[in-house]
Amino acid sequence: MKSATVSAFALSTMLFSASTSFAQELATKDRIGLADAPKSLVVRLTNDSPNNSDPAIAEGYQKLFVDFIKKHPDWKLQMQFMSSDIGTEQAKMLEQAKAGNAPDCAAVDSFVLSQFMVNHVLADFTPYFSKEEVDDLFPFIRSGITDKDQTVRAWWWDTDLRVLYRNKSIVADAPQTWDDLKKAALASTKEGMEGVLFNGGRWEGTTFDWLANYWALGGKLVDDSGKPVFGEGENKEKFLKALNYFKDLVDSGAAPKRVSTIANYDDLNAAAAAATTALFIGGNWQYAQLKATLDEDEFNNWTFSPIPGPSADQRSTGTGGWTIASFSKDKDKVEMCANLAREVYMGPANALQQQLPTRKSLFDKYEVFSTEANKTFAKALVDGQARPGVPIYPEISNQIQIMMGDVLSGTKKPEDALNAAYNAALEAYKRL
């Protein structure tokens, strides 16, 4: 009996070793697939890949990629990885695509996807995704990946959203409106808290998080041609209303003046961990970070709710995420890229990294998304709005960041700061 057990163990070990060896042969730092595979696909990815800095996530991705390539043994993936300077990476890739030198398949940030669309550098993904799969996407995702002819130009596989976090032991009820949030924040200061925290420093997060308030009023940044319109007519009135809302939070003491220097979501986590705030506006991913950072009793005090609107029925939240797209003119390579989006990213990668799926049905398919927290995030995505993917958006964002600093620090009046931001955006638009 012992001999049989040893033999079985030895066989199992041999099979495991052979399997491990085979997996290692299929996966190197810059290649997935056999070195002598007859077909090759150049793939450029972010850290949502085997290049992830978290060893467990990297290992999980490597398994997904090895399993994928086993289903497509005639192919090898030549892997390229982007640096953390995403803005520069995406701009460089767009120039490469316009020159015909882009990778066959790549990760494209959702908020610059339209820039690739208007330059007609993206291959057609329509044949590789069913109508049911497209219809299952959240509305802002569906409109984001299709051009004016309803051609699918990329597959948007993960998303996120902004919410209001609160410590239930200090703020028992979820604020529903701007006025509710101000009252709750002021009440929290009487408990020794700082009031509500949010990004107000010089970075994209400040613009994106605040835009939810402007969008909740129905404001638009650009018209259908991509020209800035936020500083004129009804849009200007809505913009000023949303801007004055944040200014009033600071002027009234409902938010500390230091919000004008916060330019990192980690600072909000740190304040929660230090118990100096009971309210902050942050991203859905911070829920898991709080769970990892706080002890169990402290974490159980924290919950989240939709960002308050000017009224209880006026809601919006900024949404982002990543897509997979192909720049190839080779039909086989385009299909292989679509296969990668479907088989690695559309579901498996969501579950691996606990990044919110873009299809409603995937929240039920994967157990990790069946938690009450993730179900609540899914409901809030109905109010999701993506940044306009137009060439002028980065400059609009830059001007809003400058404007927000001027207003929250009190160096400019809101209307003067808005006029300056709008005029600068229009001048930049003329230079495009």
CSV table of C-alpha atoms in Angstrom, one decimal:
chain,number,residue,atom,x,y,z
A,1,MET,CA,0.0,0.0,0.0
A,2,LYS,CA,2.8,2.4,1.0
A,3,SER,CA,4.6,1.5,-2.2
A,4,ALA,CA,1.5,2.3,-4.3
A,5,THR,CA,1.1,5.6,-2.5
A,6,VAL,CA,4.7,6.5,-3.1
A,7,SER,CA,4.4,5.6,-6.8
A,8,ALA,CA,1.2,7.7,-7.1
A,9,PHE,CA,2.9,10.6,-5.4
A,10,ALA,CA,5.9,10.2,-7.7
A,11,LEU,CA,3.7,10.2,-10.7
A,12,SER,CA,1.8,13.2,-9.5
A,13,THR,CA,5.0,15.0,-8.9
A,14,MET,CA,6.3,14.1,-12.3
A,15,LEU,CA,3.1,15.3,-13.9
A,16,PHE,CA,3.1,18.5,-11.9
A,17,SER,CA,6.8,19.1,-12.8
A,18,ALA,CA,6.0,18.5,-16.5
A,19,SER,CA,3.0,20.8,-16.3
A,20,THR,CA,5.1,23.5,-14.6
A,21,SER,CA,7.9,23.1,-17.0
A,22,PHE,CA,5.5,23.4,-19.9
A,23,ALA,CA,3.9,26.5,-18.4
A,24,GLN,CA,7.3,28.0,-18.0
A,25,GLU,CA,8.1,27.2,-21.6
A,26,LEU,CA,4.9,28.9,-22.7
A,27,ALA,CA,5.5,32.0,-20.6
A,28,THR,CA,8.6,34.2,-20.5
A,29,LYS,CA,8.9,37.8,-19.5
A,30,ASP,CA,8.2,39.1,-23.0
A,31,ARG,CA,6.5,36.1,-24.7
A,32,ILE,CA,3.4,34.0,-24.1
A,33,GLY,CA,3.3,30.9,-26.3
A,34,LEU,CA,5.8,28.6,-27.9
A,35,ALA,CA,8.8,30.4,-29.3
A,36,ASP,CA,8.4,28.6,-32.7
A,37,ALA,CA,4.6,29.3,-33.0
A,38,PRO,CA,3.9,30.2,-36.6
A,39,LYS,CA,1.7,33.2,-35.8
A,40,SER,CA,2.7,36.2,-33.7
A,41,LEU,CA,0.7,39.0,-32.1
A,42,VAL,CA,2.4,42.1,-30.6
A,43,VAL,CA,0.5,43.0,-27.4
A,44,ARG,CA,1.0,46.2,-25.4
A,45,LEU,CA,-0.6,46.2,-21.9
A,46,THR,CA,-0.6,48.1,-18.6
A,47,ASN,CA,0.0,46.5,-15.3
A,48,ASP,CA,-3.4,44.7,-15.7
A,49,SER,CA,-1.2,41.8,-17.0
A,50,PRO,CA,1.5,39.4,-15.9
A,51,ASN,CA,3.6,42.6,-15.3
A,52,ASN,CA,1.5,43.5,-12.2
A,53,SER,CA,3.5,44.6,-9.2
A,54,ASP,CA,1.4,42.3,-6.9
A,55,PRO,CA,3.0,38.8,-7.2
A,56,ALA,CA,-0.4,37.1,-6.7
A,57,ILE,CA,-2.1,39.2,-9.4
A,58,ALA,CA,0.9,38.7,-11.7
A,59,GLU,CA,0.7,34.9,-11.2
A,60,GLY,CA,-3.0,35.0,-11.8
A,61,TYR,CA,-2.6,36.8,-15.1
A,62,GLN,CA,0.2,34.5,-16.2
A,63,LYS,CA,-2.2,31.5,-15.6
A,64,LEU,CA,-5.0,33.2,-17.6
A,65,PHE,CA,-2.6,34.0,-20.4
A,66,VAL,CA,-1.1,30.5,-20.5
A,67,ASP,CA,-4.6,28.9,-20.5
A,68,PHE,CA,-5.5,31.3,-23.3
A,69,ILE,CA,-2.6,30.5,-25.5
A,70,LYS,CA,-3.1,26.7,-25.0
A,71,LYS,CA,-6.4,27.2,-26.8
A,72,HIS,CA,-4.6,29.0,-29.6
A,73,PRO,CA,-1.4,26.9,-30.0
A,74,ASP,CA,-0.5,28.4,-33.4
A,75,TRP,CA,0.0,31.8,-31.8
A,76,LYS,CA,2.6,33.5,-29.6
A,77,LEU,CA,2.0,36.9,-27.9
A,78,GLN,CA,5.0,39.3,-28.0
A,79,MET,CA,4.5,41.2,-24.8
A,80,GLN,CA,5.2,44.9,-24.3
A,81,PHE,CA,4.3,46.8,-21.1
A,82,MET,CA,3.5,50.5,-20.6
A,83,SER,CA,5.2,52.6,-17.9
A,84,SER,CA,3.0,54.2,-15.2
A,85,ASP,CA,3.0,57.5,-17.2
A,86,ILE,CA,-0.2,56.5,-18.9
A,87,GLY,CA,-0.9,59.9,-20.5
A,88,THR,CA,2.4,59.9,-22.3
A,89,GLU,CA,2.1,56.2,-23.2
A,90,GLN,CA,-1.3,56.7,-24.8
A,91,ALA,CA,-0.2,59.8,-26.7
A,92,LYS,CA,2.8,58.0,-28.0
A,93,MET,CA,0.7,55.0,-29.1
A,94,LEU,CA,-1.7,57.3,-30.9
A,95,GLU,CA,1.1,58.8,-32.9
A,96,GLN,CA,2.4,55.3,-33.7
A,97,ALA,CA,-1.0,54.2,-34.8
A,98,LYS,CA,-1.3,57.2,-37.1
A,99,ALA,CA,2.1,56.3,-38.6
A,100,GLY,CA,1.1,52.6,-38.9
A,101,ASN,CA,3.6,51.4,-36.3
A,102,ALA,CA,1.3,50.6,-33.4
A,103,PRO,CA,1.2,47.2,-31.7
A,104,ASP,CA,-1.3,44.7,-33.1
A,105,CYS,CA,-3.4,44.7,-29.9
A,106,ALA,CA,-3.2,47.0,-26.9
A,107,ALA,CA,-4.8,48.5,-23.8
A,108,VAL,CA,-6.4,51.9,-24.5
A,109,ASP,CA,-7.6,54.1,-21.7
A,110,SER,CA,-11.4,54.5,-22.1
A,111,PHE,CA,-11.2,58.3,-21.7
A,112,VAL,CA,-8.9,58.7,-24.8
A,113,LEU,CA,-10.7,56.1,-26.9
A,114,SER,CA,-12.5,58.6,-29.0
A,115,GLN,CA,-9.2,60.2,-29.9
A,116,PHE,CA,-8.2,56.9,-31.5
A,117,MET,CA,-11.7,56.7,-33.1
A,118,VAL,CA,-11.6,60.1,-34.8
A,119,ASN,CA,-8.2,59.2,-36.2
A,120,HIS,CA,-9.6,56.0,-37.7
A,121,VAL,CA,-6.8,53.8,-36.4
A,122,LEU,CA,-9.0,51.1,-34.6
A,123,ALA,CA,-9.9,47.8,-36.3
A,124,ASP,CA,-13.5,46.6,-36.4
A,125,PHE,CA,-14.4,44.4,-33.4
A,126,THR,CA,-18.1,44.1,-34.3
A,127,PRO,CA,-17.9,40.5,-35.8
A,128,TYR,CA,-16.4,39.1,-32.6
A,129,PHE,CA,-19.0,40.1,-30.0
A,130,SER,CA,-22.7,39.2,-30.1
A,131,LYS,CA,-25.6,41.6,-30.0
A,132,GLU,CA,-26.6,40.1,-26.6
A,133,GLU,CA,-23.1,40.8,-25.2
A,134,VAL,CA,-23.2,44.4,-26.5
A,135,ASP,CA,-26.7,45.0,-25.2
A,136,ASP,CA,-25.6,43.6,-21.8
A,137,LEU,CA,-23.1,46.5,-21.4
A,138,PHE,CA,-23.9,49.5,-19.2
A,139,PRO,CA,-25.2,52.3,-21.5
A,140,PHE,CA,-22.2,54.6,-21.1
A,141,ILE,CA,-19.9,51.7,-22.0
A,142,ARG,CA,-21.9,50.7,-25.0
A,143,SER,CA,-21.9,54.3,-26.4
A,144,GLY,CA,-18.2,54.6,-25.5
A,145,ILE,CA,-17.0,51.7,-27.7
A,146,THR,CA,-19.2,52.3,-30.7
A,147,ASP,CA,-18.6,54.9,-33.4
A,148,LYS,CA,-21.3,56.9,-35.2
A,149,ASP,CA,-21.9,53.9,-37.5
A,150,GLN,CA,-22.4,51.6,-34.5
A,151,THR,CA,-19.2,49.8,-35.3
A,152,VAL,CA,-17.6,48.3,-32.2
A,153,ARG,CA,-14.1,49.7,-32.1
A,154,ALA,CA,-12.8,48.2,-28.8
A,155,TRP,CA,-13.9,46.1,-25.9
A,156,TRP,CA,-14.2,48.0,-22.6
A,157,TRP,CA,-13.7,45.3,-19.9
A,158,ASP,CA,-13.5,47.1,-16.5
A,159,THR,CA,-14.9,50.2,-15.0
A,160,ASP,CA,-15.0,52.1,-11.7
A,161,LEU,CA,-17.1,54.8,-10.1
A,162,ARG,CA,-17.0,57.4,-7.4
A,163,VAL,CA,-19.1,57.3,-4.2
A,164,LEU,CA,-19.4,59.0,-0.9
A,165,TYR,CA,-17.8,57.1,2.0
A,166,ARG,CA,-19.0,57.7,5.5
A,167,ASN,CA,-18.3,56.4,9.0
A,168,LYS,CA,-21.7,55.2,10.2
A,169,SER,CA,-20.8,55.7,13.9
A,170,ILE,CA,-20.6,59.5,13.2
A,171,VAL,CA,-22.9,60.0,10.2
A,172,ALA,CA,-25.6,57.5,10.5
A,173,ASP,CA,-27.7,58.3,7.5
A,174,ALA,CA,-26.5,58.6,3.9
A,175,PRO,CA,-26.7,62.2,2.7
A,176,GLN,CA,-29.0,62.4,-0.3
A,177,THR,CA,-28.5,66.0,-1.5
A,178,TRP,CA,-25.8,68.7,-1.5
A,179,ASP,CA,-27.5,70.3,1.5
A,180,ASP,CA,-27.6,67.0,3.4
A,181,LEU,CA,-23.9,66.5,2.9
A,182,LYS,CA,-23.0,70.0,4.1
A,183,LYS,CA,-25.1,69.5,7.3
A,184,ALA,CA,-23.6,66.1,7.9
A,185,ALA,CA,-20.1,67.4,7.4
A,186,LEU,CA,-20.6,70.3,9.7
A,187,ALA,CA,-22.1,68.0,12.3
A,188,SER,CA,-19.1,65.8,12.1
A,189,THR,CA,-16.7,68.7,12.8
A,190,LYS,CA,-18.4,68.9,16.2
A,191,GLU,CA,-17.2,65.4,16.8
A,192,GLY,CA,-13.7,66.5,16.2
A,193,MET,CA,-13.6,65.5,12.5
A,194,GLU,CA,-12.3,67.6,9.5
A,195,GLY,CA,-15.6,67.5,7.6
A,196,VAL,CA,-15.9,66.0,4.1
A,197,LEU,CA,-12.7,65.4,2.2
A,198,PHE,CA,-12.3,65.3,-1.6
A,199,ASN,CA,-9.6,65.8,-4.2
A,200,GLY,CA,-9.0,69.5,-4.8
A,201,GLY,CA,-5.3,69.6,-5.8
A,202,ARG,CA,-3.6,69.8,-9.2
A,203,TRP,CA,-4.4,66.4,-10.9
A,204,GLU,CA,-7.0,64.6,-13.0
A,205,GLY,CA,-8.8,63.1,-10.0
A,206,THR,CA,-9.9,66.6,-8.9
A,207,THR,CA,-11.6,67.3,-12.2
A,208,PHE,CA,-13.1,63.9,-12.6
A,209,ASP,CA,-14.5,63.6,-9.0
A,210,TRP,CA,-16.1,67.1,-9.1
A,211,LEU,CA,-17.6,66.6,-12.6
A,212,ALA,CA,-20.2,64.3,-11.1
A,213,ASN,CA,-21.8,67.4,-9.6
A,214,TYR,CA,-21.8,69.3,-12.9
A,215,TRP,CA,-23.2,66.3,-14.8
A,216,ALA,CA,-25.9,65.8,-12.2
A,217,LEU,CA,-27.2,69.2,-13.2
A,218,GLY,CA,-27.1,68.2,-16.9
A,219,GLY,CA,-24.1,70.3,-17.8
A,220,LYS,CA,-22.0,69.5,-20.9
A,221,LEU,CA,-18.3,70.1,-21.3
A,222,VAL,CA,-18.3,70.0,-25.2
A,223,ASP,CA,-20.7,70.0,-28.0
A,224,ASP,CA,-21.2,67.3,-30.6
A,225,SER,CA,-18.2,68.6,-32.6
A,226,GLY,CA,-15.9,68.5,-29.5
A,227,LYS,CA,-15.8,72.2,-29.0
A,228,PRO,CA,-15.8,73.4,-25.3
A,229,VAL,CA,-19.2,74.8,-24.3
A,230,PHE,CA,-19.0,74.8,-20.5
A,231,GLY,CA,-18.5,78.5,-20.1
A,232,GLU,CA,-21.6,79.7,-22.0
A,233,GLY,CA,-25.4,79.8,-21.7
A,234,GLU,CA,-27.1,77.3,-19.5
A,235,ASN,CA,-23.9,75.3,-19.2
A,236,LYS,CA,-22.2,78.2,-17.5
A,237,GLU,CA,-25.0,78.6,-15.0
A,238,LYS,CA,-24.8,74.9,-14.1
A,239,PHE,CA,-21.0,75.0,-14.0
A,240,LEU,CA,-21.1,78.0,-11.6
A,241,LYS,CA,-23.7,76.3,-9.4
A,242,ALA,CA,-21.6,73.1,-9.1
A,243,LEU,CA,-18.4,75.2,-8.5
A,244,ASN,CA,-20.1,77.4,-5.8
A,245,TYR,CA,-21.3,74.2,-4.1
A,246,PHE,CA,-17.7,73.1,-3.5
A,247,LYS,CA,-16.6,76.6,-2.6
A,248,ASP,CA,-19.4,76.8,0.0
A,249,LEU,CA,-18.3,73.5,1.6
A,250,VAL,CA,-14.9,75.0,2.2
A,251,ASP,CA,-16.1,78.5,3.2
A,252,SER,CA,-18.6,77.1,5.7
A,253,GLY,CA,-16.1,74.8,7.3
A,254,ALA,CA,-17.9,71.7,6.1
A,255,ALA,CA,-14.7,70.8,4.2
A,256,PRO,CA,-11.2,71.8,5.4
A,257,LYS,CA,-9.1,74.3,3.4
A,258,ARG,CA,-6.5,71.6,2.9
A,259,VAL,CA,-8.7,69.9,0.3
A,260,SER,CA,-7.1,72.3,-2.2
A,261,THR,CA,-3.9,70.3,-1.8
A,262,ILE,CA,-5.3,66.8,-1.8
A,263,ALA,CA,-4.2,65.1,-5.1
A,264,ASN,CA,-4.1,61.4,-4.2
A,265,TYR,CA,-6.8,59.0,-3.1
A,266,ASP,CA,-4.3,57.5,-0.6
A,267,ASP,CA,-4.6,60.7,1.4
A,268,LEU,CA,-8.3,60.0,1.9
A,269,ASN,CA,-7.6,56.5,3.1
A,270,ALA,CA,-5.0,57.8,5.4
A,271,ALA,CA,-7.5,60.2,7.0
A,272,ALA,CA,-10.0,57.4,7.4
A,273,ALA,CA,-7.3,55.3,9.1
A,274,ALA,CA,-6.3,58.1,11.3
A,275,ALA,CA,-10.0,58.7,12.3
A,276,THR,CA,-9.7,62.4,11.3
A,277,THR,CA,-12.6,62.3,8.9
A,278,ALA,CA,-16.0,60.6,8.7
A,279,LEU,CA,-16.8,61.6,5.1
A,280,PHE,CA,-14.9,61.5,1.8
A,281,ILE,CA,-15.6,61.2,-1.9
A,282,GLY,CA,-13.5,58.4,-3.4
A,283,GLY,CA,-13.4,55.5,-5.8
A,284,ASN,CA,-15.1,52.1,-5.5
A,285,TRP,CA,-11.7,50.4,-5.3
A,286,GLN,CA,-11.0,52.2,-1.9
A,287,TYR,CA,-13.6,49.9,-0.2
A,288,ALA,CA,-11.2,46.9,-0.4
A,289,GLN,CA,-8.3,49.2,0.6
A,290,LEU,CA,-10.1,50.3,3.7
A,291,LYS,CA,-10.9,46.7,4.5
A,292,ALA,CA,-7.2,45.9,4.2
A,293,THR,CA,-6.0,48.9,6.2
A,294,LEU,CA,-8.5,49.2,9.1
A,295,ASP,CA,-9.0,46.6,11.8
A,296,GLU,CA,-12.3,44.7,11.6
A,297,ASP,CA,-14.2,46.8,14.1
A,298,GLU,CA,-13.1,50.1,12.5
A,299,PHE,CA,-13.9,48.8,9.0
A,300,ASN,CA,-17.4,47.7,10.0
A,301,ASN,CA,-18.1,51.4,10.8
A,302,TRP,CA,-17.5,52.4,7.2
A,303,THR,CA,-20.0,52.2,4.3
A,304,PHE,CA,-20.7,54.1,1.1
A,305,SER,CA,-23.6,55.6,-0.9
A,306,PRO,CA,-24.1,57.4,-4.2
A,307,ILE,CA,-22.6,60.9,-4.4
A,308,PRO,CA,-25.3,63.4,-3.3
A,309,GLY,CA,-26.9,65.4,-6.0
A,310,PRO,CA,-28.4,68.9,-6.0
A,311,SER,CA,-31.6,67.1,-5.4
A,312,ALA,CA,-32.2,63.4,-4.4
A,313,ASP,CA,-33.2,62.4,-7.9
A,314,GLN,CA,-30.4,64.2,-9.7
A,315,ARG,CA,-27.4,61.8,-9.6
A,316,SER,CA,-24.2,61.2,-11.6
A,317,THR,CA,-20.9,59.6,-11.0
A,318,GLY,CA,-17.7,59.6,-13.0
A,319,THR,CA,-16.8,56.3,-14.5
A,320,GLY,CA,-13.5,55.1,-16.2
A,321,GLY,CA,-11.8,51.9,-17.0
A,322,TRP,CA,-9.7,50.2,-19.8
A,323,THR,CA,-10.4,48.8,-23.2
A,324,ILE,CA,-8.6,46.3,-25.4
A,325,ALA,CA,-8.4,47.4,-29.1
A,326,SER,CA,-6.6,46.3,-32.2
A,327,PHE,CA,-4.6,48.5,-34.6
A,328,SER,CA,-3.8,45.7,-37.1
A,329,LYS,CA,-5.1,45.5,-40.7
A,330,ASP,CA,-4.5,41.7,-40.6
A,331,LYS,CA,-7.9,40.1,-40.1
A,332,ASP,CA,-6.5,37.1,-38.2
A,333,LYS,CA,-4.6,39.4,-35.8
A,334,VAL,CA,-7.7,41.5,-35.2
A,335,GLU,CA,-9.7,38.3,-34.4
A,336,MET,CA,-6.9,37.1,-32.1
A,337,CYS,CA,-6.9,40.4,-30.2
A,338,ALA,CA,-10.7,40.2,-29.8
A,339,ASN,CA,-10.2,36.6,-28.5
A,340,LEU,CA,-7.8,38.0,-25.9
A,341,ALA,CA,-10.3,40.6,-24.9
A,342,ARG,CA,-13.1,38.0,-24.6
A,343,GLU,CA,-11.3,35.1,-23.0
A,344,VAL,CA,-8.8,36.8,-20.7
A,345,TYR,CA,-10.3,40.2,-19.9
A,346,MET,CA,-14.1,40.0,-20.2
A,347,GLY,CA,-14.8,38.4,-16.9
A,348,PRO,CA,-11.7,36.4,-15.8
A,349,ALA,CA,-9.5,39.5,-15.3
A,350,ASN,CA,-12.4,41.3,-13.6
A,351,ALA,CA,-12.7,38.5,-11.1
A,352,LEU,CA,-8.9,38.2,-10.6
A,353,GLN,CA,-8.5,41.9,-9.8
A,354,GLN,CA,-12.0,42.5,-8.4
A,355,GLN,CA,-12.4,45.3,-11.0
A,356,LEU,CA,-16.0,46.0,-11.8
A,357,PRO,CA,-17.3,44.3,-15.0
A,358,THR,CA,-18.9,46.4,-17.7
A,359,ARG,CA,-21.6,43.8,-18.4
A,360,LYS,CA,-24.5,43.6,-16.0
A,361,SER,CA,-24.8,39.8,-16.2
A,362,LEU,CA,-21.1,39.3,-15.1
A,363,PHE,CA,-22.0,40.6,-11.6
A,364,ASP,CA,-24.1,37.4,-11.2
A,365,LYS,CA,-21.6,35.1,-12.9
A,366,TYR,CA,-18.6,35.7,-10.6
A,367,GLU,CA,-19.0,35.1,-6.9
A,368,VAL,CA,-16.6,37.9,-6.0
A,369,PHE,CA,-19.2,40.4,-7.4
A,370,SER,CA,-22.1,38.9,-5.5
A,371,THR,CA,-21.3,40.8,-2.3
A,372,GLU,CA,-23.7,43.5,-1.2
A,373,ALA,CA,-21.0,46.1,-1.7
A,374,ASN,CA,-20.4,45.1,-5.4
A,375,LYS,CA,-24.2,44.8,-6.0
A,376,THR,CA,-24.5,48.4,-4.7
A,377,PHE,CA,-21.7,49.5,-7.0
A,378,ALA,CA,-23.5,47.9,-9.9
A,379,LYS,CA,-26.7,49.7,-9.2
A,380,ALA,CA,-24.8,53.0,-9.0
A,381,LEU,CA,-23.2,52.4,-12.4
A,382,VAL,CA,-26.6,53.2,-13.9
A,383,ASP,CA,-25.9,56.8,-13.2
A,384,GLY,CA,-22.3,56.5,-14.6
A,385,GLN,CA,-20.9,59.0,-17.0
A,386,ALA,CA,-17.6,58.8,-18.8
A,387,ARG,CA,-15.4,61.7,-19.7
A,388,PRO,CA,-15.8,63.0,-23.3
A,389,GLY,CA,-13.2,61.3,-25.4
A,390,VAL,CA,-12.3,64.4,-27.4
A,391,PRO,CA,-8.9,65.8,-28.1
A,392,ILE,CA,-9.5,68.9,-26.0
A,393,TYR,CA,-10.5,67.1,-22.9
A,394,PRO,CA,-7.0,66.9,-21.3
A,395,GLU,CA,-6.7,70.7,-21.6
A,396,ILE,CA,-10.2,71.2,-20.2
A,397,SER,CA,-9.3,69.0,-17.3
A,398,ASN,CA,-6.0,71.0,-16.8
A,399,GLN,CA,-7.9,74.3,-16.7
A,400,ILE,CA,-10.5,72.9,-14.2
A,401,GLN,CA,-7.7,71.8,-11.9
A,402,ILE,CA,-6.2,75.3,-12.0
A,403,MET,CA,-9.6,76.9,-11.6
A,404,MET,CA,-10.5,74.7,-8.6
A,405,GLY,CA,-7.3,75.6,-6.8
A,406,ASP,CA,-7.9,79.3,-7.4
A,407,VAL,CA,-11.5,79.0,-6.1
A,408,LEU,CA,-10.9,76.8,-3.1
A,409,SER,CA,-7.9,78.8,-1.9
A,410,GLY,CA,-9.9,82.0,-2.3
A,411,THR,CA,-7.5,83.7,-4.8
A,412,LYS,CA,-10.2,84.1,-7.5
A,413,LYS,CA,-14.0,84.5,-7.6
A,414,PRO,CA,-15.8,81.5,-9.1
A,415,GLU,CA,-17.0,83.4,-12.2
A,416,ASP,CA,-13.6,85.0,-12.9
A,417,ALA,CA,-11.9,81.6,-12.5
A,418,LEU,CA,-14.5,79.9,-14.8
A,419,ASN,CA,-14.1,82.6,-17.5
A,420,ALA,CA,-10.3,82.2,-17.3
A,421,ALA,CA,-10.6,78.4,-17.6
A,422,TYR,CA,-13.1,78.6,-20.5
A,423,ASN,CA,-11.1,81.2,-22.5
A,424,ALA,CA,-7.9,79.1,-22.1
A,425,ALA,CA,-9.7,75.9,-23.2
A,426,LEU,CA,-11.1,77.8,-26.3
A,427,GLU,CA,-7.7,79.1,-27.2
A,428,ALA,CA,-6.3,75.6,-26.9
A,429,TYR,CA,-9.1,74.2,-29.1
A,430,LYS,CA,-8.2,76.7,-31.9
A,431,ARG,CA,-4.7,75.3,-31.9
A,432,LEU,CA,-5.8,71.7,-32.3
